[in-house]
Amino acid sequence: MDDVVNVASTSGVEKDKGSKMWASLFAAGDAEKSWPLEWIEPEMEGDVTVVPRMILDKGVDLWKNHLVGYFIDKMMPFFLVKRTFEKEWKLKGGLQITTDGNLYYFKFVDPEDRRRILEGGPIFVAGRIMVIRQWSEDVFDEKNQITTVPIWVKCFDIPTQMWTKEGLSLIGSRIGTPKCCDAMTMKMERLNFARICVEVKANTTYPTTLKFKMGEGKTAVVGVEYTWKPQCCSKCNVFGHLTKNCFNRNATNWVQREKVVHPVQSVASGGVENTVQDKEREVASPEKYGGESSSNRFATLNREEEKVLSPVENACSCFGKQ
């Protein structure tokens, strides 16, 4: 873990400025604050150690109430994230923030604070979105590659027969992998729409209407509203950028052409004769990513094909609708 900070704590005990002797690190007072380790006989399968279920269960119990946050595209400095949370989150209890590379772990003292932050969805930090999700055993596997993102959706016109755990799960499964619903949905205190958290992949289509057959000759149509859709690239199948802005989409591979042979005249004593000498030129030829040839970016130097664009036509397309 890289950084640990207790947001709720504003006072601390000043550490001893003097250097400690190595032996003092193992004094009784320090030992009581540490984890005394013990020998465990490893169970091996070849060169792989089998982790006992007891160890895994204790680890899950330790982290199950944590929330995990991460930025989809670019990380932000830890102090900036911490300052944003202190300003935006009005917590009843304390909060401990721990970082591990690009992941942020949040431990709440008050369960109500934890529930409210989780249901709040993504958070903006200096204009960038941080996704907040429940800790799970898959977090470590996705540490360096985000394959799924949790989003909150609103589902309207749900038949009362489907206002159950199983019914809402079926609705969420049409969009992605359903994870949970908010407190008002669970308690059925608001029946005009249900708010469901689902995990989506980069190839999710985000349907706006869902049809369900409610018995013989009757179909229910459920409307879906997305408060936020994560940027994703259908070419890379990852989150963080759009397909039109993908670097691989416009990537160019430079390859060497075949050897070029030119005839050269040489003068001999008996007259003029042609001899052939090899003159190999390494000519680079661009090939677009995926095997498609790309056009020459300097083709506009050809005066016959020049075209004068109006200021509007020549404007940057970065402000186009995404």
Coordinates of C-alpha atoms in Angstrom, one line a residue:
M1 CA 0.0 0.0 0.0
D2 CA 1.4 3.4 -1.0
D3 CA -0.4 5.9 1.2
V4 CA -2.7 5.7 4.2
V5 CA -4.5 8.7 5.7
N6 CA -7.2 9.0 8.4
V7 CA -9.4 11.8 7.1
A8 CA -11.4 12.1 10.4
S9 CA -8.3 12.4 12.6
T10 CA -6.8 15.9 12.9
S11 CA -4.4 15.3 15.7
G12 CA -1.5 12.8 16.2
V13 CA 1.3 11.9 18.4
E14 CA 4.6 13.3 17.4
K15 CA 7.1 10.6 16.7
D16 CA 10.3 10.3 18.5
K17 CA 12.9 12.3 16.6
G18 CA 15.8 10.3 17.9
S19 CA 17.0 7.2 16.1
K20 CA 16.0 3.8 17.6
M21 CA 18.3 1.0 18.2
W22 CA 17.5 -2.1 16.1
A23 CA 16.8 -4.2 19.2
S24 CA 14.2 -1.7 20.4
L25 CA 12.0 -2.5 17.4
F26 CA 11.3 -5.9 19.0
A27 CA 10.5 -4.5 22.5
A28 CA 7.4 -5.7 24.2
G29 CA 5.5 -2.5 23.6
D30 CA 6.1 -2.6 19.8
A31 CA 5.4 -6.3 19.6
E32 CA 1.9 -5.8 21.0
K33 CA 1.1 -3.5 18.2
S34 CA 2.3 -5.9 15.4
W35 CA 1.0 -9.1 14.0
P36 CA 3.0 -12.1 15.5
L37 CA 3.6 -14.4 12.6
E38 CA 3.8 -18.2 12.8
W39 CA 4.9 -21.1 10.7
I40 CA 2.3 -22.7 8.4
E41 CA 3.1 -25.9 6.6
P42 CA 2.7 -25.1 2.8
E43 CA 0.5 -27.4 0.8
M44 CA 2.1 -27.7 -2.6
E45 CA 0.9 -28.7 -6.1
G46 CA 4.1 -28.8 -8.0
D47 CA 5.7 -25.4 -7.5
V48 CA 2.4 -23.7 -6.6
T49 CA 1.3 -23.2 -3.0
V50 CA -2.3 -23.9 -2.3
V51 CA -3.8 -21.1 -0.1
P52 CA -6.1 -22.6 2.6
R53 CA -9.7 -21.6 2.5
M54 CA -9.4 -20.4 6.1
I55 CA -6.8 -17.7 5.0
L56 CA -9.0 -16.6 2.1
D57 CA -12.1 -16.3 4.3
K58 CA -10.3 -14.2 6.9
G59 CA -9.0 -11.9 4.1
V60 CA -12.5 -11.5 2.7
D61 CA -13.9 -10.8 6.1
L62 CA -11.2 -8.1 6.6
W63 CA -12.0 -6.2 3.3
K64 CA -15.6 -6.9 2.6
N65 CA -16.9 -3.6 4.0
H66 CA -14.3 -1.5 2.1
L67 CA -15.2 0.5 -1.0
V68 CA -12.8 0.7 -3.9
G69 CA -12.3 3.7 -6.2
Y70 CA -10.3 4.2 -9.4
F71 CA -9.9 6.5 -12.3
I72 CA -10.8 5.1 -15.7
D73 CA -8.3 7.1 -17.7
K74 CA -5.7 9.2 -15.8
M75 CA -4.7 9.0 -12.2
M76 CA -4.8 12.1 -10.0
P77 CA -2.4 13.0 -7.2
F78 CA -3.3 11.5 -3.8
F79 CA -3.4 14.9 -2.0
L80 CA -5.9 16.2 -4.5
V81 CA -8.2 13.1 -4.1
K82 CA -8.0 13.4 -0.3
R83 CA -8.8 17.1 -0.4
T84 CA -11.8 16.5 -2.7
F85 CA -13.2 13.9 -0.4
E86 CA -12.8 16.0 2.7
K87 CA -14.7 18.8 1.0
E88 CA -17.4 16.9 -0.8
W89 CA -18.2 14.1 1.6
K90 CA -20.1 15.2 4.7
L91 CA -19.4 12.1 6.9
K92 CA -20.9 11.3 10.2
G93 CA -18.0 9.0 11.2
G94 CA -14.4 8.6 10.3
L95 CA -12.8 7.5 7.1
Q96 CA -9.5 5.8 6.3
I97 CA -8.1 6.0 2.8
T98 CA -5.4 3.6 1.5
T99 CA -3.9 3.6 -1.9
D100 CA -2.4 0.7 -3.9
G101 CA -1.1 2.0 -7.2
N102 CA -4.2 3.1 -9.2
L103 CA -6.7 1.8 -6.6
Y104 CA -8.1 3.7 -3.6
Y105 CA -9.5 1.7 -0.6
F106 CA -12.1 3.4 1.7
K107 CA -12.9 2.2 5.1
F108 CA -15.9 3.9 6.8
V109 CA -16.6 3.9 10.5
D110 CA -20.3 4.6 10.0
P111 CA -22.2 2.1 7.7
E112 CA -24.6 4.8 6.7
D113 CA -21.7 6.9 5.3
R114 CA -20.6 3.9 3.3
R115 CA -24.0 3.2 1.9
R116 CA -24.6 6.8 0.9
I117 CA -21.2 7.1 -0.9
L118 CA -21.7 3.8 -2.7
E119 CA -25.2 4.8 -4.0
G120 CA -23.9 8.2 -5.0
G121 CA -22.1 6.8 -8.0
P122 CA -19.0 8.2 -9.8
I123 CA -17.3 11.3 -8.3
F124 CA -15.6 14.1 -10.2
V125 CA -12.1 15.0 -9.1
A126 CA -10.6 17.9 -10.9
G127 CA -12.8 17.2 -13.9
R128 CA -12.0 13.4 -14.0
I129 CA -14.3 10.7 -13.0
M130 CA -13.5 8.3 -10.2
V131 CA -15.7 5.1 -10.1
I132 CA -16.7 3.9 -6.7
R133 CA -17.6 0.2 -6.2
Q134 CA -17.9 -2.5 -3.5
W135 CA -14.8 -4.4 -2.8
S136 CA -14.7 -7.9 -4.2
E137 CA -12.1 -10.7 -4.6
D138 CA -11.8 -9.7 -8.3
V139 CA -10.4 -6.3 -7.5
F140 CA -6.8 -7.5 -7.5
D141 CA -7.2 -9.2 -10.9
E142 CA -8.5 -6.0 -12.4
K143 CA -5.9 -3.8 -10.8
N144 CA -4.0 -3.1 -14.0
Q145 CA -6.8 -3.6 -16.5
I146 CA -10.3 -2.4 -16.0
T147 CA -12.6 -4.8 -17.8
T148 CA -15.9 -3.8 -16.2
V149 CA -17.3 -0.6 -14.7
P150 CA -20.3 -0.2 -12.3
I151 CA -23.0 2.3 -13.3
W152 CA -26.3 3.3 -11.8
V153 CA -29.4 3.1 -14.1
K154 CA -33.0 4.2 -13.6
C155 CA -35.7 1.7 -14.8
F156 CA -39.2 3.1 -15.3
D157 CA -42.7 1.5 -15.7
I158 CA -41.7 -1.7 -13.9
P159 CA -44.8 -4.0 -13.4
T160 CA -45.5 -4.5 -9.7
Q161 CA -45.1 -8.3 -10.2
M162 CA -41.4 -7.7 -11.1
W163 CA -40.8 -5.5 -8.1
T164 CA -38.9 -8.3 -6.3
K165 CA -35.2 -9.2 -5.9
E166 CA -35.5 -11.7 -8.7
G167 CA -37.5 -9.4 -10.9
L168 CA -35.1 -6.5 -10.6
S169 CA -32.2 -8.9 -11.1
L170 CA -33.7 -10.0 -14.4
I171 CA -34.1 -6.4 -15.5
G172 CA -30.5 -5.5 -14.6
S173 CA -29.3 -8.7 -16.4
R174 CA -30.6 -7.2 -19.7
I175 CA -28.1 -4.4 -19.4
G176 CA -25.1 -6.0 -17.6
T177 CA -24.3 -7.8 -14.4
P178 CA -26.7 -6.6 -11.6
K179 CA -24.9 -5.9 -8.3
C180 CA -27.4 -4.1 -6.0
C181 CA -30.2 -1.5 -5.8
D182 CA -30.5 1.6 -3.7
A183 CA -32.2 1.7 -0.3
M184 CA -35.4 3.4 -1.6
T185 CA -35.8 0.7 -4.3
M186 CA -35.2 -2.1 -1.8
K187 CA -37.8 -0.7 0.6
M188 CA -40.2 0.1 -2.2
E189 CA -40.6 3.7 -1.0
R190 CA -40.4 5.0 -4.6
L191 CA -42.3 3.0 -7.2
N192 CA -42.1 5.3 -10.2
F193 CA -38.6 4.0 -11.0
A194 CA -36.0 1.6 -9.6
R195 CA -32.4 2.5 -9.3
I196 CA -30.1 -0.5 -10.0
C197 CA -26.3 -0.8 -10.1
V198 CA -25.0 -2.9 -12.9
E199 CA -21.5 -3.8 -14.1
V200 CA -21.1 -3.1 -17.8
K201 CA -18.4 -4.1 -20.3
A202 CA -16.8 -2.0 -23.1
N203 CA -19.1 -3.6 -25.7
T204 CA -22.3 -2.9 -23.8
T205 CA -25.0 -1.5 -26.1
Y206 CA -27.0 0.6 -23.4
P207 CA -30.6 -0.2 -24.5
T208 CA -33.2 2.5 -23.6
T209 CA -36.2 0.2 -23.7
L210 CA -36.5 -3.4 -22.5
K211 CA -39.5 -5.7 -23.4
F212 CA -40.7 -8.5 -21.1
K213 CA -43.4 -11.1 -21.8
M214 CA -45.8 -11.1 -18.9
G215 CA -47.7 -14.2 -19.6
E216 CA -49.9 -15.0 -22.6
G217 CA -50.5 -12.1 -24.9
K218 CA -49.1 -9.4 -22.7
T219 CA -45.8 -7.5 -23.0
A220 CA -44.4 -4.9 -20.6
V221 CA -42.0 -2.2 -21.8
V222 CA -39.5 -0.9 -19.2
G223 CA -37.7 2.3 -19.9
V224 CA -34.0 2.8 -19.0
E225 CA -32.2 6.0 -18.2
Y226 CA -28.4 6.3 -17.9
T227 CA -27.1 9.1 -15.7
W228 CA -23.5 8.4 -17.0
K229 CA -21.9 6.2 -19.7
P230 CA -18.2 5.5 -19.4
Q231 CA -16.0 6.2 -22.4
C232 CA -15.0 3.0 -24.2
C233 CA -13.3 1.9 -27.4
S234 CA -14.9 -0.8 -29.4
K235 CA -11.6 -1.5 -31.2
C236 CA -9.4 -1.9 -28.1
N237 CA -12.4 -3.2 -26.0
V238 CA -11.3 -1.1 -23.0
F239 CA -12.5 1.9 -21.1
G240 CA -10.9 5.3 -21.0
H241 CA -11.3 6.7 -24.6
L242 CA -13.6 6.7 -27.6
T243 CA -13.1 4.7 -30.7
K244 CA -12.7 7.8 -32.9
N245 CA -9.9 8.9 -30.6
C246 CA -8.2 5.5 -30.4
F247 CA -4.4 5.6 -31.0
N248 CA -4.5 2.1 -32.6
R249 CA -7.1 3.3 -35.1
N250 CA -4.7 5.6 -36.8
A251 CA -1.5 3.8 -36.0
T252 CA 0.9 3.5 -38.9
N253 CA 3.4 0.7 -39.4
W254 CA 6.5 1.4 -41.6
V255 CA 7.8 -1.5 -43.6
Q256 CA 10.7 -1.8 -46.0
R257 CA 10.0 -2.2 -49.7
E258 CA 11.6 -4.7 -52.0
K259 CA 15.1 -4.2 -53.4
V260 CA 15.2 -1.7 -56.3
V261 CA 17.7 -2.5 -59.1
H262 CA 18.8 0.2 -61.6
P263 CA 20.8 -0.2 -64.8
V264 CA 24.0 1.8 -65.0
Q265 CA 26.1 2.5 -68.1
S266 CA 29.8 1.9 -68.0
V267 CA 32.4 2.7 -70.8
A268 CA 34.7 -0.2 -71.8
S269 CA 37.7 -0.1 -74.2
G270 CA 35.7 -1.8 -77.0
G271 CA 32.8 0.6 -76.8
V272 CA 29.8 1.2 -74.6
E273 CA 28.1 -1.6 -72.9
N274 CA 25.4 -1.8 -70.3
T275 CA 26.1 -3.4 -67.0
V276 CA 23.8 -3.9 -64.1
Q277 CA 24.7 -2.9 -60.6
D278 CA 22.6 -3.3 -57.5
K279 CA 21.7 -0.1 -55.8
E280 CA 19.6 -1.0 -52.8
R281 CA 17.4 1.7 -51.4
E282 CA 15.6 1.3 -48.1
V283 CA 12.2 2.9 -48.9
A284 CA 9.8 3.2 -46.0
S285 CA 6.2 2.7 -46.9
P286 CA 3.3 3.4 -44.5
E287 CA 0.8 0.8 -43.8
K288 CA -2.2 1.5 -41.6
Y289 CA -2.9 -0.5 -38.5
G290 CA -4.9 -3.6 -39.5
G291 CA -3.3 -4.0 -42.9
E292 CA -5.1 -1.1 -44.7
S293 CA -3.0 1.3 -46.6
S294 CA -3.1 4.9 -45.4
S295 CA -3.1 8.0 -47.7
N296 CA -0.1 10.3 -47.9
R297 CA -0.6 13.2 -45.5
F298 CA 1.5 15.4 -47.9
A299 CA -0.8 14.8 -50.9
T300 CA -2.0 18.4 -50.7
L301 CA 1.4 19.4 -52.3
N302 CA -0.1 18.2 -55.6
R303 CA -1.4 21.5 -57.0
E304 CA -3.9 19.8 -59.3
E305 CA -5.7 18.3 -56.3
E306 CA -5.5 21.3 -54.0
K307 CA -8.8 22.4 -52.4
V308 CA -9.3 25.6 -50.5
L309 CA -11.5 25.1 -47.4
S310 CA -13.6 27.7 -45.9
P311 CA -12.9 28.6 -42.3
V312 CA -15.9 26.6 -41.2
E313 CA -14.8 23.5 -43.2
N314 CA -11.3 23.8 -41.9
A315 CA -12.3 24.0 -38.2
C316 CA -11.1 21.5 -35.7
S317 CA -13.5 18.5 -35.3
C318 CA -12.7 18.1 -31.6
F319 CA -15.9 19.8 -30.7
G320 CA -18.1 17.4 -32.6
K321 CA -20.8 15.5 -30.9
Q322 CA -19.5 12.3 -29.3

